[in-house]
Tab-separated table of C-alpha atoms in Angstrom:
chain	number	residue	atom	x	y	z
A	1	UNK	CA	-70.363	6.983	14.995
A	2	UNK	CA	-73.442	6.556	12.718
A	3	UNK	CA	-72.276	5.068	9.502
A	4	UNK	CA	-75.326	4.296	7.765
A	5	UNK	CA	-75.463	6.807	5.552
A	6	UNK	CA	-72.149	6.203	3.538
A	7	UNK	CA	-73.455	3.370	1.219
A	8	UNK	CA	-71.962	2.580	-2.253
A	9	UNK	CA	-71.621	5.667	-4.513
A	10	UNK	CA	-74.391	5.778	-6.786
A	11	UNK	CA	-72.567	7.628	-9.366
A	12	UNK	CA	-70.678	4.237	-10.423
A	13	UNK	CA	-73.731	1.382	-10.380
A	14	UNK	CA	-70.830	-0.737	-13.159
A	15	UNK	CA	-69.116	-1.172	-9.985
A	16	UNK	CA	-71.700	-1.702	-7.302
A	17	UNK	CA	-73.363	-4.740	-5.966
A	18	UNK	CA	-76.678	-4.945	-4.555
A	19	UNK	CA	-76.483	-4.496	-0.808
A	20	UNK	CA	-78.738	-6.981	-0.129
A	21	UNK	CA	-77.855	-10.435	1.500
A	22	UNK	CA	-78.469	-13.216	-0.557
A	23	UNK	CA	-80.939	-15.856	1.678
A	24	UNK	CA	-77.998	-18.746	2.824
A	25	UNK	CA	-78.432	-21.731	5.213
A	26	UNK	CA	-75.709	-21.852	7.442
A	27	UNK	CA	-74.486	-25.332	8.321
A	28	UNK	CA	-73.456	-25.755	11.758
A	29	UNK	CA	-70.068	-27.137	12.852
A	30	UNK	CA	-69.384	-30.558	13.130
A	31	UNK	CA	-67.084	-32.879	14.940
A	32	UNK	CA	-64.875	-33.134	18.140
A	33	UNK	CA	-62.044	-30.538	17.288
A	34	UNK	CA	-64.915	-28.053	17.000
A	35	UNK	CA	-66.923	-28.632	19.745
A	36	UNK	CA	-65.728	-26.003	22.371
A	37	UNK	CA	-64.141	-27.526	25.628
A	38	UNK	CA	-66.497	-27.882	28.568
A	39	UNK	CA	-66.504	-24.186	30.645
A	40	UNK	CA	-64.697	-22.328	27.407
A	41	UNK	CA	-67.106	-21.009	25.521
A	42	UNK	CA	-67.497	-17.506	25.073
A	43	UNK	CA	-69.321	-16.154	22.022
A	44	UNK	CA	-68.025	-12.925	20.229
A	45	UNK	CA	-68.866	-13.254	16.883
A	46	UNK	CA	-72.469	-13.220	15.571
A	47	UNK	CA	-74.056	-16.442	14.555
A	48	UNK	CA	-73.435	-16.732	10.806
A	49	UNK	CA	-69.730	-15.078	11.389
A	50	UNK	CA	-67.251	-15.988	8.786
A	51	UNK	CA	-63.194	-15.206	9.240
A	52	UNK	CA	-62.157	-14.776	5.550
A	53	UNK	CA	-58.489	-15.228	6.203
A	54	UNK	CA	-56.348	-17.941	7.481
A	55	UNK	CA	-53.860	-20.539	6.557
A	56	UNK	CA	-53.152	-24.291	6.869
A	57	UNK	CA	-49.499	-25.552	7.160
A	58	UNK	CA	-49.289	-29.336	6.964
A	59	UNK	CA	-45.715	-31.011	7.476
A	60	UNK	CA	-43.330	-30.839	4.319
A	61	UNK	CA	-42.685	-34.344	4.418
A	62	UNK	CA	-46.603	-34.832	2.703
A	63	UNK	CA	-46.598	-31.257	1.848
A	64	UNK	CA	-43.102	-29.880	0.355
A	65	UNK	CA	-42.901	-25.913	0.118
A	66	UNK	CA	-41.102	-24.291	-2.402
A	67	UNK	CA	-37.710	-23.638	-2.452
A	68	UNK	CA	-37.826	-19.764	-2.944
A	69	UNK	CA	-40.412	-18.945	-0.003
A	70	UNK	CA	-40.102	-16.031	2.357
A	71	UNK	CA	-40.990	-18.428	5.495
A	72	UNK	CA	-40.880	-21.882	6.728
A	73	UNK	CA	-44.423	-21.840	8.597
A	74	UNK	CA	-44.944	-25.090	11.455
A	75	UNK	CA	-47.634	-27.387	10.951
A	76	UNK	CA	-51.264	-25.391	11.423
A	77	UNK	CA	-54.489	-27.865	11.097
A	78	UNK	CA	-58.035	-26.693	11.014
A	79	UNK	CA	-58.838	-28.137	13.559
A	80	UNK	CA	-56.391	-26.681	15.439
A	81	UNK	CA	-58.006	-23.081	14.117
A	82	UNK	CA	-61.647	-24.350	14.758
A	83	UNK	CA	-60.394	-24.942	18.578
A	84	UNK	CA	-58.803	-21.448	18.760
A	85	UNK	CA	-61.967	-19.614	17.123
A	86	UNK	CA	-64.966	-22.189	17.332
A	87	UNK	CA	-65.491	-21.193	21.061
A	88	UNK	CA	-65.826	-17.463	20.113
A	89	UNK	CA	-68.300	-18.169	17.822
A	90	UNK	CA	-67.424	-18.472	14.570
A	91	UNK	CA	-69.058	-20.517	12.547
A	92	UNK	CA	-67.604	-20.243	8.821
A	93	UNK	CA	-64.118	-19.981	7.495
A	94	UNK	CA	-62.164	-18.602	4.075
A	95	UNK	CA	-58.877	-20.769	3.507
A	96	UNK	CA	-56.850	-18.559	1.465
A	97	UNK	CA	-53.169	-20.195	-0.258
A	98	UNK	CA	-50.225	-19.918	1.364
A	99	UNK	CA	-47.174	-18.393	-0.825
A	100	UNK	CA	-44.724	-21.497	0.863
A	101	UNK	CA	-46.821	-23.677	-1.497
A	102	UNK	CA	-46.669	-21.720	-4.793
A	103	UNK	CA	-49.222	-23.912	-7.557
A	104	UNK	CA	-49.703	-26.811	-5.084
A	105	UNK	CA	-52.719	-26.531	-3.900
A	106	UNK	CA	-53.126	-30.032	-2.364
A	107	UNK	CA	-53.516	-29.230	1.072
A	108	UNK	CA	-56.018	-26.183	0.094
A	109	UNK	CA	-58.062	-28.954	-1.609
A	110	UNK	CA	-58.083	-31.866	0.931
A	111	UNK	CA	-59.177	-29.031	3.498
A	112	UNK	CA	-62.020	-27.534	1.283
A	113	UNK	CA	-62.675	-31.445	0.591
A	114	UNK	CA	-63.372	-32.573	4.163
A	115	UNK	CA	-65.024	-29.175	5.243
A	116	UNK	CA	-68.746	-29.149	6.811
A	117	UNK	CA	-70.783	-28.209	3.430
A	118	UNK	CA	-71.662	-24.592	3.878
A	119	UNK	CA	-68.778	-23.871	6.266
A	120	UNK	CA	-65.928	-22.943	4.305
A	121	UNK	CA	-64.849	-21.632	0.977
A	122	UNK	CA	-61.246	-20.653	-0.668
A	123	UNK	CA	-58.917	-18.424	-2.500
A	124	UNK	CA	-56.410	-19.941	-4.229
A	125	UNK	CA	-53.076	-18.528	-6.354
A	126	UNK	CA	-53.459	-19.177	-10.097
A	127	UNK	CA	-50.998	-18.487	-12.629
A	128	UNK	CA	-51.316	-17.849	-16.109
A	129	UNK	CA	-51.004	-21.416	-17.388
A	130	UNK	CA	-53.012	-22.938	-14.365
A	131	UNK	CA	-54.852	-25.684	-16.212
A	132	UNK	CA	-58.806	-24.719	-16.820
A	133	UNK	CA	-59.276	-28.142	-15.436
A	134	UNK	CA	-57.819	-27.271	-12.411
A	135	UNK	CA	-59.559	-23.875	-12.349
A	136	UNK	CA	-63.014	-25.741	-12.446
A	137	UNK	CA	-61.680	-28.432	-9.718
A	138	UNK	CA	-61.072	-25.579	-7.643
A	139	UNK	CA	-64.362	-24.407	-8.154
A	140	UNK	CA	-65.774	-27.395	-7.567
A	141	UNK	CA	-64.572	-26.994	-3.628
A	142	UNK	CA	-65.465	-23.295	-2.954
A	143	UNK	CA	-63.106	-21.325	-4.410
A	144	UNK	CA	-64.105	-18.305	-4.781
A	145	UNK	CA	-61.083	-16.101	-5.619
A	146	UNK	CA	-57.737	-15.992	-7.082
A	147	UNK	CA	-54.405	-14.023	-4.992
A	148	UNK	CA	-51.832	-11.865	-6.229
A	149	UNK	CA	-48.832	-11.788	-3.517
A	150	UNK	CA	-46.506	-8.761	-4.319
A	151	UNK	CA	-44.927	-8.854	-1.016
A	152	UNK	CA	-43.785	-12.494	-0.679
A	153	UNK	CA	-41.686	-14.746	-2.924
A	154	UNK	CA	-43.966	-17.790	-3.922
A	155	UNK	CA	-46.869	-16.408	-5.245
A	156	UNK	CA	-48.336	-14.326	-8.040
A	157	UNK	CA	-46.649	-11.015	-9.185
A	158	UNK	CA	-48.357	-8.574	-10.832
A	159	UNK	CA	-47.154	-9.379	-14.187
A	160	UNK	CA	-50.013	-10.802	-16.129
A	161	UNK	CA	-52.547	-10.354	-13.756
A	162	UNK	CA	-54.948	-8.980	-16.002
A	163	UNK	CA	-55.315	-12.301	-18.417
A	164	UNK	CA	-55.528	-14.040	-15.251
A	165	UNK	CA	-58.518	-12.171	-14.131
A	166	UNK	CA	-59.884	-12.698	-17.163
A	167	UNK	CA	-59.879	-16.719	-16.843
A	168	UNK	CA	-61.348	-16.353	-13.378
A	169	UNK	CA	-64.132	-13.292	-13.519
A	170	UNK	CA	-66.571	-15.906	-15.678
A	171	UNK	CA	-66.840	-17.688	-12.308
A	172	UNK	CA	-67.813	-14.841	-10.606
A	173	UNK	CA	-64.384	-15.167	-8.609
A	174	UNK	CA	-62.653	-11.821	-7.529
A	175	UNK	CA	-59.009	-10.969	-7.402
A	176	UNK	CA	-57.621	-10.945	-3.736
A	177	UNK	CA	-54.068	-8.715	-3.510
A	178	UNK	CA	-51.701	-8.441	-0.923
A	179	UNK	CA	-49.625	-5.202	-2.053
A	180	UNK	CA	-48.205	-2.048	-0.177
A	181	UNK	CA	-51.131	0.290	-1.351
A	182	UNK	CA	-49.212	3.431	-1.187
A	183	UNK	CA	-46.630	1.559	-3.627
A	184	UNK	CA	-48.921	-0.025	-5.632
A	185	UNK	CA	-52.720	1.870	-6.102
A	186	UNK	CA	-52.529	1.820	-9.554
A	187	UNK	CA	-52.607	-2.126	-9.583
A	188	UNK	CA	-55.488	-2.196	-7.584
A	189	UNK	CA	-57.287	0.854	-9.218
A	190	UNK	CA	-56.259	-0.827	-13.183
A	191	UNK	CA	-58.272	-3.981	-11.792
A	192	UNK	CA	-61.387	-1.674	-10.490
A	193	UNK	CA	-61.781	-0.126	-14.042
A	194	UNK	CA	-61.915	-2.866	-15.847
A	195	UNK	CA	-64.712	-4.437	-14.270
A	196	UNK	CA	-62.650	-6.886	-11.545
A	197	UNK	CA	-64.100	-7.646	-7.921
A	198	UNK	CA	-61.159	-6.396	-6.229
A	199	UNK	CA	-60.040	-7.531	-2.089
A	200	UNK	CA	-57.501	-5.984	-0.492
A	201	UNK	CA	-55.426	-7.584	1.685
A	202	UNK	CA	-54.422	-6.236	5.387
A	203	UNK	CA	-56.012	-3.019	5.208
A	204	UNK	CA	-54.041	-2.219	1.539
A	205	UNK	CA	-50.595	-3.070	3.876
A	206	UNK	CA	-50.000	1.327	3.946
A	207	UNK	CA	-46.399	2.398	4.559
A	208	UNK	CA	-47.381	3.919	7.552
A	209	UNK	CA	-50.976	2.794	9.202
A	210	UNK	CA	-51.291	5.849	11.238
A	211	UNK	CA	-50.812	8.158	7.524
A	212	UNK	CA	-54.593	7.848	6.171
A	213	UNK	CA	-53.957	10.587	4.058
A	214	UNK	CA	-51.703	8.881	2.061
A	215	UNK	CA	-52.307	8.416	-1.726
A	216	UNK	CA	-52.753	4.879	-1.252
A	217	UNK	CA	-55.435	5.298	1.770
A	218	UNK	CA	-57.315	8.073	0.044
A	219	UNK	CA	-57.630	5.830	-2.835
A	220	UNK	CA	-58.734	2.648	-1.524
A	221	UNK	CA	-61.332	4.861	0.375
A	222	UNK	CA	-62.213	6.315	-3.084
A	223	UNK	CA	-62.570	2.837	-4.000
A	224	UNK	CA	-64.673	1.573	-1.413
A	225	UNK	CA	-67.132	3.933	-1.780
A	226	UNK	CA	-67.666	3.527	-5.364
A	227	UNK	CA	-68.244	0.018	-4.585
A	228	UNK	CA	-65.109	-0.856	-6.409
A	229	UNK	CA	-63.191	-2.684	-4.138
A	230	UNK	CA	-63.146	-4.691	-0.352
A	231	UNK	CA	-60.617	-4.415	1.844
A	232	UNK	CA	-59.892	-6.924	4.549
A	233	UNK	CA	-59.949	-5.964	8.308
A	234	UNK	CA	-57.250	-8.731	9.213
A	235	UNK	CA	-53.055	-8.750	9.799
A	236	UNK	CA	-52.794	-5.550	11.933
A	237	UNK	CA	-49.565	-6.529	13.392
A	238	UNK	CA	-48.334	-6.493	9.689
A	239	UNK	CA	-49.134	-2.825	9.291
A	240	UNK	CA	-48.322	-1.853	13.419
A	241	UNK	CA	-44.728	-0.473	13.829
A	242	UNK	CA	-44.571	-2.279	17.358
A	243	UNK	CA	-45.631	-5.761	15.282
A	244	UNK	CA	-49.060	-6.183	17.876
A	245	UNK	CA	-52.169	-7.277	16.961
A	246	UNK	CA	-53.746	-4.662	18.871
A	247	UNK	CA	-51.809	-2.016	18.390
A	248	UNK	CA	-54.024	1.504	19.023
A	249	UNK	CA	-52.397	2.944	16.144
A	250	UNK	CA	-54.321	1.158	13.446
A	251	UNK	CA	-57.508	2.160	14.336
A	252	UNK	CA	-57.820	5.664	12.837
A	253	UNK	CA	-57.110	4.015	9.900
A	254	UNK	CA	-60.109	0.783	10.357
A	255	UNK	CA	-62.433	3.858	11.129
A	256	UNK	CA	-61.192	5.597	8.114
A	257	UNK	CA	-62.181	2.678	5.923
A	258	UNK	CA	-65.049	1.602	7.661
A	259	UNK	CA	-67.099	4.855	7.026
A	260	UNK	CA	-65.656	4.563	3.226
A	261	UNK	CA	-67.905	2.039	3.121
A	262	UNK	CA	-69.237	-0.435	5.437
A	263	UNK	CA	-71.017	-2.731	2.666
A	264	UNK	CA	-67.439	-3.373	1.386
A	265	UNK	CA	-65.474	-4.283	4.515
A	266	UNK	CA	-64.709	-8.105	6.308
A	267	UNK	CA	-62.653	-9.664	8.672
A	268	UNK	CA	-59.871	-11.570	9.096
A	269	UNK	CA	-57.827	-13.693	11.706
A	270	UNK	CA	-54.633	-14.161	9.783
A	271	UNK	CA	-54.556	-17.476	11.685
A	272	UNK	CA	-51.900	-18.822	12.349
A	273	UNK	CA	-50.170	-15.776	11.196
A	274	UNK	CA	-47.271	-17.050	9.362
A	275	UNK	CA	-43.811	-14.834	8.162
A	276	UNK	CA	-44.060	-12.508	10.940
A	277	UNK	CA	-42.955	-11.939	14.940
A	278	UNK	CA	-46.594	-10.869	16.407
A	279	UNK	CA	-47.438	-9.992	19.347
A	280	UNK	CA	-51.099	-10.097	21.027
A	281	UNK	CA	-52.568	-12.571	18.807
A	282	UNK	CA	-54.240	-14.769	21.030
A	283	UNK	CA	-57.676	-16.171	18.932
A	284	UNK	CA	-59.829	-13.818	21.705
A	285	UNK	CA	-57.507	-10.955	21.546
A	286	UNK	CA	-58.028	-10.757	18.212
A	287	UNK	CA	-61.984	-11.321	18.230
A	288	UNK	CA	-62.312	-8.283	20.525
A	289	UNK	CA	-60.883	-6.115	17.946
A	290	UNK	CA	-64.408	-6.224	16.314
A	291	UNK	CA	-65.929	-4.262	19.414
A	292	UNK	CA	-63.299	-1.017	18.140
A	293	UNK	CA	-63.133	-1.778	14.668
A	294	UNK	CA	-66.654	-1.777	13.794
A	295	UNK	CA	-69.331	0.019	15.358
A	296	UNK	CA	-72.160	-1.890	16.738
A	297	UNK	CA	-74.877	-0.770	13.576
A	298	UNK	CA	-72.225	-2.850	11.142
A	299	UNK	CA	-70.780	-5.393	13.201
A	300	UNK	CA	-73.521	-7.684	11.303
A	301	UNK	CA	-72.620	-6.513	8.055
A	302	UNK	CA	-68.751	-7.025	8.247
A	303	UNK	CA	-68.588	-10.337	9.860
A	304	UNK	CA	-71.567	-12.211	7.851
A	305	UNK	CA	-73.315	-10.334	5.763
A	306	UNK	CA	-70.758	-8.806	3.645
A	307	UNK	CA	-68.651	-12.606	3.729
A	308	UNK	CA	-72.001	-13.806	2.390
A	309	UNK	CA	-72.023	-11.573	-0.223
A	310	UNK	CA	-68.296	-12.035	-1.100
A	311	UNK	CA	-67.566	-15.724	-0.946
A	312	UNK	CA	-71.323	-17.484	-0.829
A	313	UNK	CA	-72.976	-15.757	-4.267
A	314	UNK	CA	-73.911	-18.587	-6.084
């Protein structure tokens, strides 16, 4: 399918970004645990791909999680990720916050820390009395966004989201939500209106993936192609009633938002995809999604020119 022609509504510019790519340098990989092992590699992504969704667990003896969290993740390193996804091709990474450590965001921070420069940037969880000091240390690393998680204990609710979008859109940071999207539109649409970047987690999490006529679908596609919101392409086992990674079912619904608006769409690994019994989720299971989710014309766009965009525009 041809889906050039469904750019960003012009009838709401407030909302719209330009859709061209800012000119980056992208930094290479470096190190052993990214260097693919001899006879392994197999490039899927486009040079310049970024995943802009995955996790690091450390262990809880340096890293404690929080007593009220929905999970109890194992240890997950980047490196570990870089070996699982560095082969394929991909080159940059978005380290999003964990709900198992609530405020803590030391792990987040050594990771950004140590990163390649260029190579990786962050979303973290801020609260409402998050010191500004460690709002602009945070910045300082790469973040680039701030999470409300309204379907795990452990991180933001959306109580007070608002003033917290307010300490963060300065920055040029964006609000990244993980809600049910047929519960929960309004949230997302309130944000829209008043001016907030907007990401949606997990394809806006429906009720029912294979129901994109739902009130929550129709208006995150509404969304989209006003140029008021992004939606992640990531977590499909999340929304798949047989809890695979490739589940058939889910692609109406990636088509669906695709043609929305393919200026406003990423992608995701979910790596290691904690709080959940997945099947098919093997690193190049996973990247082949990209060769049914997106049609060749936007592959580009969705995996690093759209990231770009997102994560890199400063």
């Amino acid at each position: 399918m041809n889906l050039t022609a469904y750019g960003p509504s012009q009838n709401n510019l407030a909302c719209t970004q330009p859709d061209s790519t800012e000119s980056m340098a992208i930094t290479g990989r470096q190190g052993a645990a990214h260097q693919a092992p001899p006879g392994e590699k197999q490039r899927i992504f486009p040079e310049g791909a970024c995943d802009t969704h995955l996790h690091v667990f450390g262990s809880p003896e340096e890293f404690p999680f929080i007593a009220e969290r929905s999970y109890t993740p194992p240890p997950a390193t980047i490196e570990q990720y870089w070996s699982a996804y560095g082969p394929l091709g991909m080159d940059r990474c978005v380290l999003v916050q964990p709900s198992v450590y609530g405020r803590d965001h030391s792990l987040l921070k050594r990771t950004l820390g140590d990163a390649v420069p260029g190579s990786m940037r962050g979303v973290a969880v801020i609260f409402e009395d998050t010191p500004d000091a460690e709002i602009e240390e945070l910045h300082r690393l790469g973040v680039r966004g701030a999470r409300c998680n309204a379907l795990f204990s452990g991180g933001v609710s959306a109580a007070g989201l608002q003033s917290i979008a307010d300490r963060v859109k300065g920055l040029g940071w964006h609000i990244q939500l993980l809600v049910n999207i047929d519960a929960d539109f309004s949230l997302v649409q309130r944000l829209a209106e008043k001016g907030m970047s907007v990401v949606v987690d997990h394809f806006g999490h429906p009720s029912n993936c294979g129901d994109i006529d739902s009130r929550g679908v129709k208006g995150l596609r509404s969304l989209l192609q006003e140029g008021c919101a992004w939606v992640k392409f990531s977590g499909a086992y999340r929304i798949s009633a047989t809890g695979s990674g490739v589940d058939p079912a889910v692609l109406p619904l990636a088509h669906s938002l695709a043609h929305a608006n393919p200026d406003r769409i990423v992608w995701g690994s979910d790596w290691p995809h904690p709080g959940i019994s997945a099947k098919s989720i093997a690193s190049i299971e996973l990247a082949n999604l990209i060769t049914h989710w997106f049609p060749e014309e936007i592959r580009r766009k969705a995996l690093v020119e759209n990231p770009t965009r997102l994560y890199w525009n400063d």
